[in-house]
XYZ file of C-alpha atoms in Angstrom:
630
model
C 89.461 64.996 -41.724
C 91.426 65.945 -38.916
C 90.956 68.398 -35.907
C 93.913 70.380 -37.377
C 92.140 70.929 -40.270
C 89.185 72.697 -39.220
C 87.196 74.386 -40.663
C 86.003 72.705 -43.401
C 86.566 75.043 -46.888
C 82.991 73.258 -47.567
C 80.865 71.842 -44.726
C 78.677 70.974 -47.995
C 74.858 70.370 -48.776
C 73.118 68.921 -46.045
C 69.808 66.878 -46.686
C 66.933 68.730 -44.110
C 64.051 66.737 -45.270
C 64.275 65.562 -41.826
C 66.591 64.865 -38.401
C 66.963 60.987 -39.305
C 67.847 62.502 -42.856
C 70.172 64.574 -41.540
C 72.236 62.718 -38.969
C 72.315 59.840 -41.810
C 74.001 62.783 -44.385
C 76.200 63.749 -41.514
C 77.348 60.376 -41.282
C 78.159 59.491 -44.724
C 80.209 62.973 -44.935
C 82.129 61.642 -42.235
C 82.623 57.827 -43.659
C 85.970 57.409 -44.104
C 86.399 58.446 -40.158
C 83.588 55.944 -39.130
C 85.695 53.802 -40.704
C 88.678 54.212 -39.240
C 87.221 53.984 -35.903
C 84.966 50.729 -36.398
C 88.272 49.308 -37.534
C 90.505 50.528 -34.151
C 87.025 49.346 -32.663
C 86.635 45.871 -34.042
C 91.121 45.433 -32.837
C 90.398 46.694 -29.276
C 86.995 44.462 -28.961
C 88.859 40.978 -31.080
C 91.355 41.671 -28.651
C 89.135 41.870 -25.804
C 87.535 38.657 -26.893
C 90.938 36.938 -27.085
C 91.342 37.062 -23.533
C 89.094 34.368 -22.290
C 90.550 31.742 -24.476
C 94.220 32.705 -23.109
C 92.716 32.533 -19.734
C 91.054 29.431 -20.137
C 93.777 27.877 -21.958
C 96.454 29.172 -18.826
C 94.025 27.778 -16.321
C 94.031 24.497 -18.118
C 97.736 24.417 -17.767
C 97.391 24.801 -14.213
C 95.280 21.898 -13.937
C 97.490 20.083 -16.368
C 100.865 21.527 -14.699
C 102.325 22.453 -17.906
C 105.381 24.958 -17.483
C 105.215 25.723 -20.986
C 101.856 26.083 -22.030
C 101.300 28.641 -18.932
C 104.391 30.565 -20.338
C 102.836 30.419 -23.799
C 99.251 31.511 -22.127
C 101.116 34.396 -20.215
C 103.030 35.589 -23.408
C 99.418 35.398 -25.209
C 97.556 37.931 -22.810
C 100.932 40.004 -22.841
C 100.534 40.682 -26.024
C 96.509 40.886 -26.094
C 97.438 43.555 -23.269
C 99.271 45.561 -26.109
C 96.991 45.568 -28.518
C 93.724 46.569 -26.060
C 96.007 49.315 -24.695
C 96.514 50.982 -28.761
C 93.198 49.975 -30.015
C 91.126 51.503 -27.045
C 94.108 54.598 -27.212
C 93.015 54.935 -31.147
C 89.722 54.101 -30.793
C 89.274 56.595 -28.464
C 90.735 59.446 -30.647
C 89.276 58.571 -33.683
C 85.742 58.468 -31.866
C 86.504 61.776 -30.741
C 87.836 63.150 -33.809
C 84.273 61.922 -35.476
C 82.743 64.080 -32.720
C 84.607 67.080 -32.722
C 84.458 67.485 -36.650
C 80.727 66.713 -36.896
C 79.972 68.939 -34.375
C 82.449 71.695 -36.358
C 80.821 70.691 -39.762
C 76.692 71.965 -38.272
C 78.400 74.820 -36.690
C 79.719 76.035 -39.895
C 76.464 75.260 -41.837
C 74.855 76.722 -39.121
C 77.345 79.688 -39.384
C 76.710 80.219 -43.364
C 72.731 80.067 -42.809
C 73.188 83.168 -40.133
C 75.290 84.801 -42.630
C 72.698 84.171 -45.288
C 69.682 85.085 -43.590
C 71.368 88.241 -41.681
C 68.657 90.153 -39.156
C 65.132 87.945 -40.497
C 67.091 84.426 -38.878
C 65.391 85.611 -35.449
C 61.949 86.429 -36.579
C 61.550 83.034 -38.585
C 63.026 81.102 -35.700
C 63.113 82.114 -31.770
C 66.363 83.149 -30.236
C 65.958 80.091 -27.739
C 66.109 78.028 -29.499
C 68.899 79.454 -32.458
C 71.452 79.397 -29.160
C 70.025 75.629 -28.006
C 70.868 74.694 -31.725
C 74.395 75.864 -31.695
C 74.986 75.285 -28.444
C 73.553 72.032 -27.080
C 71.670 70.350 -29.864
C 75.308 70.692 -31.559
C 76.785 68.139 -29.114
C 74.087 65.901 -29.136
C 74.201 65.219 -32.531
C 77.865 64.800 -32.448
C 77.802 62.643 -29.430
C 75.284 60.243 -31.792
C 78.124 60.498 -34.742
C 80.886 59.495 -32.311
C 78.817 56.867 -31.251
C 77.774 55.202 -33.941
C 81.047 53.715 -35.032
C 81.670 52.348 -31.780
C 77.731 50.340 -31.764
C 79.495 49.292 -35.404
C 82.630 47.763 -33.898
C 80.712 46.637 -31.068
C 77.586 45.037 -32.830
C 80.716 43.031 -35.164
C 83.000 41.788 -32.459
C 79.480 40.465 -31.015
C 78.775 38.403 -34.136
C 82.281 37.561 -34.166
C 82.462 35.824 -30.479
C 79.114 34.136 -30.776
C 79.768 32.663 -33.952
C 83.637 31.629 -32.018
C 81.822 29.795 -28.765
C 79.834 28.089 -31.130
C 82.742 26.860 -33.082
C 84.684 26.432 -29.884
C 82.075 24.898 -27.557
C 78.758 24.067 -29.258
C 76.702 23.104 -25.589
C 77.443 26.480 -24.056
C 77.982 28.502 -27.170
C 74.964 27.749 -28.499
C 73.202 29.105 -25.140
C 75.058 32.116 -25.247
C 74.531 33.259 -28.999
C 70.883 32.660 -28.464
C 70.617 35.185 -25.861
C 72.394 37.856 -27.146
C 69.679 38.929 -29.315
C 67.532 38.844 -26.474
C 69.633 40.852 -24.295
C 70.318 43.451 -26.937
C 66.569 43.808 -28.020
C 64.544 43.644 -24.409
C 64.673 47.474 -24.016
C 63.605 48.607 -27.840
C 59.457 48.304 -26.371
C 61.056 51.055 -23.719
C 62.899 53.227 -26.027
C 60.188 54.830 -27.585
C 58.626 56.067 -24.031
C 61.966 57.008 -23.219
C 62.296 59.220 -26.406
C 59.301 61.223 -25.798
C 60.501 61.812 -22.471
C 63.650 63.262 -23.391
C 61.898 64.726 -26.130
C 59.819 66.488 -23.489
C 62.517 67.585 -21.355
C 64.491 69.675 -24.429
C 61.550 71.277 -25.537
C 61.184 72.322 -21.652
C 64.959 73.048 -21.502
C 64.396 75.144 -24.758
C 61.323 77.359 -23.423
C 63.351 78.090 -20.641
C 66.329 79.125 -22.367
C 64.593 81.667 -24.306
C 62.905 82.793 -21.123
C 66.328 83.454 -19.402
C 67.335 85.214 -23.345
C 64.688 87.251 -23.246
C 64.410 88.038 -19.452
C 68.479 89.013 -19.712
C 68.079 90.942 -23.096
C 64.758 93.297 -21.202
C 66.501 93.220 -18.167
C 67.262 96.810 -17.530
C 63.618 97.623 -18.743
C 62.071 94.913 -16.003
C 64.144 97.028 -13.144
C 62.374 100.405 -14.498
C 58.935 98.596 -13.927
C 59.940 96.837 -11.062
C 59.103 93.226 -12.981
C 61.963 91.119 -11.992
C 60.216 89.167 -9.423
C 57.359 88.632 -12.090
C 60.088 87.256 -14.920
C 61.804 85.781 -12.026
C 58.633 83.533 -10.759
C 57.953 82.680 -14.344
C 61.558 81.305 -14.611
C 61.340 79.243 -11.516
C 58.616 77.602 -13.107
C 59.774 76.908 -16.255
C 63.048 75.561 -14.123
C 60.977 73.834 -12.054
C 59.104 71.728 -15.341
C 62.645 71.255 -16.792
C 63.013 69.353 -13.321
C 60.463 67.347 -13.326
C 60.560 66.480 -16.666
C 64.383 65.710 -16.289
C 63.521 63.244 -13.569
C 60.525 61.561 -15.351
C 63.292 60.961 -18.313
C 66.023 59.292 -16.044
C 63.490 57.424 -14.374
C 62.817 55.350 -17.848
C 66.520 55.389 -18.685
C 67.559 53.864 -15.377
C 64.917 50.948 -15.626
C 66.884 50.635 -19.084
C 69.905 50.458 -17.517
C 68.407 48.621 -14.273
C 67.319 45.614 -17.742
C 70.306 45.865 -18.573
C 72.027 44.157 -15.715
C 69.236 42.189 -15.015
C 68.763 39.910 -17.905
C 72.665 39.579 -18.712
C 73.665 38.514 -14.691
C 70.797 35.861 -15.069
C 72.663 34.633 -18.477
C 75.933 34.336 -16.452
C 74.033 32.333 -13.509
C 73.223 30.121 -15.559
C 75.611 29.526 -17.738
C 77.770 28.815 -14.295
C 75.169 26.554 -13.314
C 74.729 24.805 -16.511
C 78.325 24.610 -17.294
C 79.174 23.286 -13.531
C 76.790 20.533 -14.864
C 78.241 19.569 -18.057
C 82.010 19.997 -15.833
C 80.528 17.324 -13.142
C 79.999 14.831 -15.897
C 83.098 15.162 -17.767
C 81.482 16.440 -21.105
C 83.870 19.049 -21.345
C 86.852 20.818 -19.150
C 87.134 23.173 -16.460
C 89.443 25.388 -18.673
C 86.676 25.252 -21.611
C 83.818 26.428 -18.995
C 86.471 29.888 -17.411
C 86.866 30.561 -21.514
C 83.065 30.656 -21.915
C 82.148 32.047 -19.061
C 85.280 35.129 -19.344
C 83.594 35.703 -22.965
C 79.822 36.017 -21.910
C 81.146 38.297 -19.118
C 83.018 40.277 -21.678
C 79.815 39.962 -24.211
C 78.302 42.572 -21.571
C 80.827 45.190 -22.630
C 80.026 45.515 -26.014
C 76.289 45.367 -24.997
C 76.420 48.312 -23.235
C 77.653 50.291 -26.723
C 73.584 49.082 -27.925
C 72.119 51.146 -24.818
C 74.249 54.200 -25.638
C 73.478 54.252 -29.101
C 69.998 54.025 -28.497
C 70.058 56.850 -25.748
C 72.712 59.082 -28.374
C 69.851 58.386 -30.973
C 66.958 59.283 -28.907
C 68.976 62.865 -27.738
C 70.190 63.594 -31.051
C 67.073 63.104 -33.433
C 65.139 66.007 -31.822
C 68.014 68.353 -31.656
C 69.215 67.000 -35.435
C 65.191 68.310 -36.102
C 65.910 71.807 -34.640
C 68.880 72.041 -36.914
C 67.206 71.048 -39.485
C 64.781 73.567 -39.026
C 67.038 76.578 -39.325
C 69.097 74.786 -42.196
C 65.679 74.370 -44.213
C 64.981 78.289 -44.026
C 65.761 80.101 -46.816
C 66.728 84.065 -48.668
C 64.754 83.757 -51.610
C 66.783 85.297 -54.087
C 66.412 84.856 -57.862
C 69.515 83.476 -60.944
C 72.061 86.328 -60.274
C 72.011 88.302 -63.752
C 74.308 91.295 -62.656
C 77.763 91.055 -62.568
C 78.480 94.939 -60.571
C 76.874 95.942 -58.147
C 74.337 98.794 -59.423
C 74.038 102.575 -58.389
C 71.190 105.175 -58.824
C 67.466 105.528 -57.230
C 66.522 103.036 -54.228
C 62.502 102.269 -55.163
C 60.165 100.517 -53.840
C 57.163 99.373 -55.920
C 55.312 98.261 -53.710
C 54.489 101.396 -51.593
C 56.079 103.934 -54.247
C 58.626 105.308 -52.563
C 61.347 106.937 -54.467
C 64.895 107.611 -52.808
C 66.895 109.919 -55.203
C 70.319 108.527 -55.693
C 72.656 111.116 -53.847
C 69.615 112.669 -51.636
C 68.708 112.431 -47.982
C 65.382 110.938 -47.861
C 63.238 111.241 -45.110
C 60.489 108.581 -44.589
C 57.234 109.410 -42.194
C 55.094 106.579 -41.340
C 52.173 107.371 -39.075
C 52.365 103.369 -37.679
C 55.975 102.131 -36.746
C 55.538 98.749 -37.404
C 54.991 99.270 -41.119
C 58.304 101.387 -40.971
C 59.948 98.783 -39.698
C 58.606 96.482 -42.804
C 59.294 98.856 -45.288
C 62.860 99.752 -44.076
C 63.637 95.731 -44.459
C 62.382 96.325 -47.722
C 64.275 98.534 -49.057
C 67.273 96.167 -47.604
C 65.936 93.520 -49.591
C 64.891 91.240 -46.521
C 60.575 91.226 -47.966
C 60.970 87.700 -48.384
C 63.113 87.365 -45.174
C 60.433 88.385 -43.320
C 56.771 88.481 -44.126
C 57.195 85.523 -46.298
C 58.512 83.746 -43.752
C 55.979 84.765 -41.033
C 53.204 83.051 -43.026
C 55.362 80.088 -43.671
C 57.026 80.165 -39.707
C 59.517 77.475 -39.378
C 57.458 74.608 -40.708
C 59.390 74.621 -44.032
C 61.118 70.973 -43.149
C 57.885 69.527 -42.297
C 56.223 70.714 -45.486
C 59.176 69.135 -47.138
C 58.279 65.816 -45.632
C 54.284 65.495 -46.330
C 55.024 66.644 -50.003
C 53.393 70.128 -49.504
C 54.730 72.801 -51.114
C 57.408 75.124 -49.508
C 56.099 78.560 -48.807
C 59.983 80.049 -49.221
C 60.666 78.538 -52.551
C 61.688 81.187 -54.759
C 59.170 79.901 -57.175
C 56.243 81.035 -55.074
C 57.660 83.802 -53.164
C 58.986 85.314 -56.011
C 55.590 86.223 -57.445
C 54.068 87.320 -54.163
C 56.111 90.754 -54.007
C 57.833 92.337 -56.610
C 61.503 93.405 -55.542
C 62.726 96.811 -54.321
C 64.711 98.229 -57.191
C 68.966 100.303 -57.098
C 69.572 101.962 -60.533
C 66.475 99.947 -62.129
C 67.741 96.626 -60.935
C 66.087 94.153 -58.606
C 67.905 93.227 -55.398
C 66.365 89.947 -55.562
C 68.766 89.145 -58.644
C 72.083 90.658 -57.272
C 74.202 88.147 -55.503
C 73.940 88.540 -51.626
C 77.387 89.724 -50.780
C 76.416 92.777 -53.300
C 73.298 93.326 -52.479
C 74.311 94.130 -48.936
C 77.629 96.053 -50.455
C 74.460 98.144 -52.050
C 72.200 98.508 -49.657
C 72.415 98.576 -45.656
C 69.440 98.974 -42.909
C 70.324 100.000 -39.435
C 66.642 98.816 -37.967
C 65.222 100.813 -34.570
C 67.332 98.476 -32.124
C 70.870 97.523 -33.463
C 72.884 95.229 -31.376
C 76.366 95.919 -30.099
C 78.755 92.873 -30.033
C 80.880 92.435 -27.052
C 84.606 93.126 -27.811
C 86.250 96.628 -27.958
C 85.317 99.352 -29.830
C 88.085 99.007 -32.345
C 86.384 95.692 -33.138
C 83.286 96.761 -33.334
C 83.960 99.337 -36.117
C 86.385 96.930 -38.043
C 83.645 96.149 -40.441
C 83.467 95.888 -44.226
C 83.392 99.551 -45.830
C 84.564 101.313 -48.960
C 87.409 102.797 -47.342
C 86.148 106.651 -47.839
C 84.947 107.185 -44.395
C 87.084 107.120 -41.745
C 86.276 105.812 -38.226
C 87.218 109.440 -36.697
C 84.603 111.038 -38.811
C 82.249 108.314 -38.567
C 82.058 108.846 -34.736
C 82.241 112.780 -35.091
C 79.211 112.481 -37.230
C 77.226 110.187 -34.808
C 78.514 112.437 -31.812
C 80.286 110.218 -30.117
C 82.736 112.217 -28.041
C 80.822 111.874 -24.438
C 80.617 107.721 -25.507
C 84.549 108.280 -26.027
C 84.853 110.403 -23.065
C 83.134 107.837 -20.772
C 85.433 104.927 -22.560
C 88.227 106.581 -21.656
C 87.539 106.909 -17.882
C 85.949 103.344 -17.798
C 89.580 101.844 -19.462
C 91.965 101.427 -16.625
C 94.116 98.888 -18.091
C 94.469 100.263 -21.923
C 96.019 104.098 -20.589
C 92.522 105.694 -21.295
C 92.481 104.577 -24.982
C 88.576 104.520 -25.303
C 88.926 102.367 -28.556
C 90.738 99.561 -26.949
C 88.277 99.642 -24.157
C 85.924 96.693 -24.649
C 82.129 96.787 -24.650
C 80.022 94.570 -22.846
C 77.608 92.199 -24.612
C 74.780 93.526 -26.487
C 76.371 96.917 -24.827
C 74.908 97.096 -21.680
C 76.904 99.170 -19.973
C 75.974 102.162 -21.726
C 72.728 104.112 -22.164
C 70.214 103.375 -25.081
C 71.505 106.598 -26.824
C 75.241 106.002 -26.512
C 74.539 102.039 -28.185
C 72.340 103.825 -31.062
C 74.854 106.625 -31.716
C 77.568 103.956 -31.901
C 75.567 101.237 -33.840
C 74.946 104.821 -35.951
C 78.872 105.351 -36.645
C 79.358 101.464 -37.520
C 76.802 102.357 -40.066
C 78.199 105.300 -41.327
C 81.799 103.487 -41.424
C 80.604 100.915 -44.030
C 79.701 103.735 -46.418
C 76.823 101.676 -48.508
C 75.379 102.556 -51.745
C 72.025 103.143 -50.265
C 71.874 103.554 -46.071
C 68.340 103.007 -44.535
C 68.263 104.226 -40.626
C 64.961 102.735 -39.108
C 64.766 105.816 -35.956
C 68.244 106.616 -35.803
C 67.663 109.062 -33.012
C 65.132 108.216 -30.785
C 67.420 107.944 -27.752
C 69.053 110.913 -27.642
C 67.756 114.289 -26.486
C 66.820 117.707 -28.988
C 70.179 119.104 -29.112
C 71.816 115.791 -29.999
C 69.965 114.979 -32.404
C 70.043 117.894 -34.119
C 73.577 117.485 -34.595
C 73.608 113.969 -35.499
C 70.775 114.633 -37.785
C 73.301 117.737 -39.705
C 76.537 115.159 -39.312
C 74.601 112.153 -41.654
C 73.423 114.655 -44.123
C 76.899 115.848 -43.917
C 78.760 112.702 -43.723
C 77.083 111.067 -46.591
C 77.071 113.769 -48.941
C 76.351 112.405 -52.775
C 75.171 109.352 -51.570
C 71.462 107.599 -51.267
C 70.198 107.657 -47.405
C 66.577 107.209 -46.127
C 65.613 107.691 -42.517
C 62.342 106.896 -41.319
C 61.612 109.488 -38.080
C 58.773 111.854 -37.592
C 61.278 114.136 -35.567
C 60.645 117.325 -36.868
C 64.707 118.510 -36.088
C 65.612 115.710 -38.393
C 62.866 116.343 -41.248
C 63.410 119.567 -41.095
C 67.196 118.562 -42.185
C 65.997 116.013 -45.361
C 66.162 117.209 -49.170
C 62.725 115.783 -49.486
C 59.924 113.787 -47.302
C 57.798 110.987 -48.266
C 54.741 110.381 -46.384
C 53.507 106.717 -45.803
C 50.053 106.207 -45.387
C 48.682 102.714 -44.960
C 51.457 101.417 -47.147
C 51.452 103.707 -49.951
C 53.323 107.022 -50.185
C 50.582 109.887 -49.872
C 52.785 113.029 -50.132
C 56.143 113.261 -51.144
C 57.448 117.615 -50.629
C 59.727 119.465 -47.915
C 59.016 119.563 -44.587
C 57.715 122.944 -43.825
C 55.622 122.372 -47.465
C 53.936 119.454 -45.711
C 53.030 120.944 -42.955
C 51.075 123.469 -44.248
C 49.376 121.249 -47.272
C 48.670 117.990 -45.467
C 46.830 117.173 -42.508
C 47.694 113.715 -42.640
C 51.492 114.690 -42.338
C 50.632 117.539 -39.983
C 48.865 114.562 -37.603
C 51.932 112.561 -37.515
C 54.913 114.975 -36.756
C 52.751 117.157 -34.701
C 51.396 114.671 -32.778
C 47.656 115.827 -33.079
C 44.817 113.635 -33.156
C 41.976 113.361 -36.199
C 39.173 114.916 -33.790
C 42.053 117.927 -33.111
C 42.659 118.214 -36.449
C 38.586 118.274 -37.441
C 38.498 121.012 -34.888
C 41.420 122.945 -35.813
C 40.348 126.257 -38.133
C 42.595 127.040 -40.539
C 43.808 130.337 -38.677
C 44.544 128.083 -35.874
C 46.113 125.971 -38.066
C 48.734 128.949 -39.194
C 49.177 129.832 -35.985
C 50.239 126.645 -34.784
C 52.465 126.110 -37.794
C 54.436 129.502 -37.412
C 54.843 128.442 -33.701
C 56.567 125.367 -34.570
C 58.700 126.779 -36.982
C 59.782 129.502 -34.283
C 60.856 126.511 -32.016
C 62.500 124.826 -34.656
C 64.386 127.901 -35.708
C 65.518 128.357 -31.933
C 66.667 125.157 -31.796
């Protein structure tokens, strides 16, 4: 695989029973570049190791004063001076290469999971640590790929050279091959210290990443409350842990490195001092003790490859964990049995609520967390969600003791039965078609940086347009204030870009545009969690009479307790402790059902115990007056 090729049509299957599972998968996807590596590896370090010899051997001619065999020496390292140059060049690239795709190949898988989990990827895992996966944890584990052909090549061309000085000079040779093992294995009693230290510092580094996330995300609401320096003490802590932790890591790797040097300058010492001996007494030559003592000085090289491997290990096994902890989620979704994607009523078994194909639906829910659950519900995300809640992230580790997976479809699927379009499951629709069917717009949509072109380039049917998709939303002061905000696009407010997550515009201005994205895709079914809780009376009066308007012959459910927007609805549904209580028109309600009555009206049970039911008329024609003023 080359860079050029990216992406991969298939970054595959990956094994998350665990990290070490994982990074092991990785690197058998990538063999046939480990390969080629090791083997650009093994040239640059054979040549390497061909150098002492050719030294020794032109030193001897000195001694000798031999014309010739100096020549021959110096055409020798010439040439060894060739091939180090292409086989560090290659190795280099290659090692690289290895990095570069591995990292691309858990980006895309990490890509395709986001894709297949939608909106429930940040409840089952925090957003900390989904942007330290796919950011840094992405590096480290390709930093451990890269590496790992170059220990290969390194650990071979070790072998190689101590099994040569043996051959070539068995009373120094000997010495030398004996303490190799030594030198590589003295630090493994420190590594696994080491590891738990670094192990500490990322999950350090990761808390305070999502701190910062969520401290940036809220930041507008900290300024109204005046919390900044609270989030902004908490921070320096957290930074300040990082710190220490950071330095309580280095210190162990340093007294790695620190053995490192040690032990292999006391080999060379003496090896000088032993060889000097064997020199004095004429057991063997001066030019035989510079080729022994060039290769146990070049023996450190390759050494240093078993220090980095550990260290890439010890880095990438925790991160190759956290990515194996969002790989390991999953959408449990049953055999697909329907081939097009289905059309008629939008119910919910569960609860009971009915949303008559071609009818605006309004839902009232009296607590707005259970809104929230049943609106990603009806978008087929149960599983996504409260599943996964009891099950958290844990689904890798449950893998690994031999317990059995919360989210396996087997389980999950008899927990909950599935929200039903036209009498068919969503659970048994293929993804891509279940979200052609159905689409949720929850009570706090996120813009995407990029201009407002992009942002409405989304997948759609085609019937609505993007002009009446933002006349619908009432968008024209959000275009109005594009165009004077875009200097450089000649006051084109949809080539004017948006800043991330949309901060630069007020909560109603992002809802009314996250609205009109909505609206553009033109769904089968369209659930709006709140759709206009940011904007003032008028407004959403308007935007209340555009969706009804927009969409027409086609399913929509909104879940408010605005009584301008109910008042709008061909029927309301009222949610009480998860089952639907009253189902009727709004002004019906009002006057038949307390409960109802409580929740639009904002009254209390002890009001309502009070109320007499002349009070209770007179309180209902006064609403209705307002409403009809409005």
């Amino acid at each position: 695989m080359q860079i050029r090729d990216l992406p991969y049509s298939d970054p595959g299957d990956p094994d998350v029973r665990s990290g070490p599972r994982f990074l092991v998968w990785l690197g058998r996807k990538q063999l046939r570049g480990q390969l080629k590596s090791m083997s650009w590896g093994l040239l640059h370090q054979c040549s390497l190791a061909g150098l002492p010899p050719a030294v020794g051997f032109a030193v001897q001619a000195v001694v000798d004063r031999s014309g010739s065999r100096l020549a021959w020496a110096g055409g020798l390292m010439a040439v060894l001076g060739v091939l180090i140059a292409l086989g560090d060049t290659m190795l280099h690239r290659t090692a690289v290469t290895n990095w570069i795709t591995a990292a691309a190949r858990v980006q895309q898988l990490l890509a395709r999971k986001t894709a297949e989990l939608g909106a429930a990827l940040t409840r089952r895992v925090a957003a900390g640590e989904v942007v330290a996966v796919s950011t840094g944890d992405v590096e480290k584990i390709g930093w451990f790929v890269e590496a790992l052909s170059r220990f290969a090549a390194a650990a071979a061309a070790l072998v190689l050279i101590c099994v040569g000085l043996i051959l070539y000079l068995p009373s120094l040779g000997v010495l030398v091959a004996l303490s190799m093992p030594l030198l590589a294995l003295a630090v493994l009693p420190l590594l696994p210290r080491a590891t738990r230290r670094a192990d500490l510092q990322r999950e350090k580094a990761g808390k305070a990443t999502e701190l910062a996330s969520d401290t940036v995300a809220g930041l507008r609401v900290l300024r109204g409350i005046g919390g900044e320096e609270l989030f902004l003490g908490r921070y320096r802590r957290a930074s300040q842990e990082v710190r220490k932790a950071a330095v309580r890591s280095a210190r162990m790797w340093s007294l790695i490195s620190a053995i490192q040097v040690l032990l292999p300058g006391m080999l060379l010492i003496s090896l000088v001092v032993y060889g000097a001996t064997l020199v004095r007494d004429g057991r063997i030559e001066v030019g035989q003790l510079v080729t022994v003592y060039s290769a146990a000085s070049l023996l450190l090289f390759p050494l240093r490859h078993f220090e980095e491997i550990a260290m890439a290990y010890s880095f990438s096994r925790p991160s190759a964990q956290r990515a194996v902890r969002v790989l390991s989620l999953r959408r449990t979704v049953q055999p697909s049995t329907v081939d097009a994607t289905p059309a008629g009523d939008l119910y919910d078994p569960v609860t009971g609520l009915m949303a008559p194909a071609g009818l605006f639906t309004a839902v009232v829910c009296g607590d707005p967390d259970e809104a929230g659950r049943l609106a990603e519900r009806l978008g087929g995300h149960a599983h996504a969600s409260a599943d996964a809640d009891r099950a958290g992230i844990g689904a890798a580790d449950s893998a690994e003791s031999g317990a059995p997976d919360p989210t396996d479809d087997a389980t999950t699927a008899q927990k909950t039965p599935s929200v039903l379009l036209g009498g068919v499951p969503l659970d048994e629709l293929p993804l891509d078609s279940a979200r052609t069917a159905v689409l949720v717009q929850d009570k706090d949509p996120v813009l995407l940086s990029g201009t407002l072109r992009e942002l409405l380039d989304v997948p759609s049917s085609g019937r609505v347009t993007t002009e009446d998709a933002l006349s619908a939303a009432q968008c024209g002061d959000v275009l109005d204030s594009l165009a004077q905000a875009s200097v450089a696009t000649d006051g084109d407010p949809m080539t004017t870009r948006i800043t991330e997550r949309g901060r630069s515009l007020s909560g109603g201005q992002r809802q009314r545009l996250a609205l009109a994205r909505s609206l553009v895709t033109d769904p089968e079914a369209l659930v709006l969690d709140e759709p206009t809780s940011a904007v003032d009376s008028h407004t959403e009066a308007r935007v209340a009479a555009g969706i009804k308007a927009l969409r027409q012959g086609r399913t929509t459910v909104a879940f408010a307790s605005s009584p301008l927007l109910l008042d709008l609805a061909d029927r309301v549904v009222l949610v009480h402790r998860g089952t639907v209580v009253a189902v009727g028109a709004h002004r019906e309600l009002l006057r038949t059902d307390p409960r109802y009555r409580a929740v639009v009206t904002r009254d209390t049970d002890d009001e309502i115990a009070v109320l007499t039911s002349q009070d209770a008329i007179k309180r209902i024609k006064t609403i209705e007056e307002i409403e009809e003023r409005a």
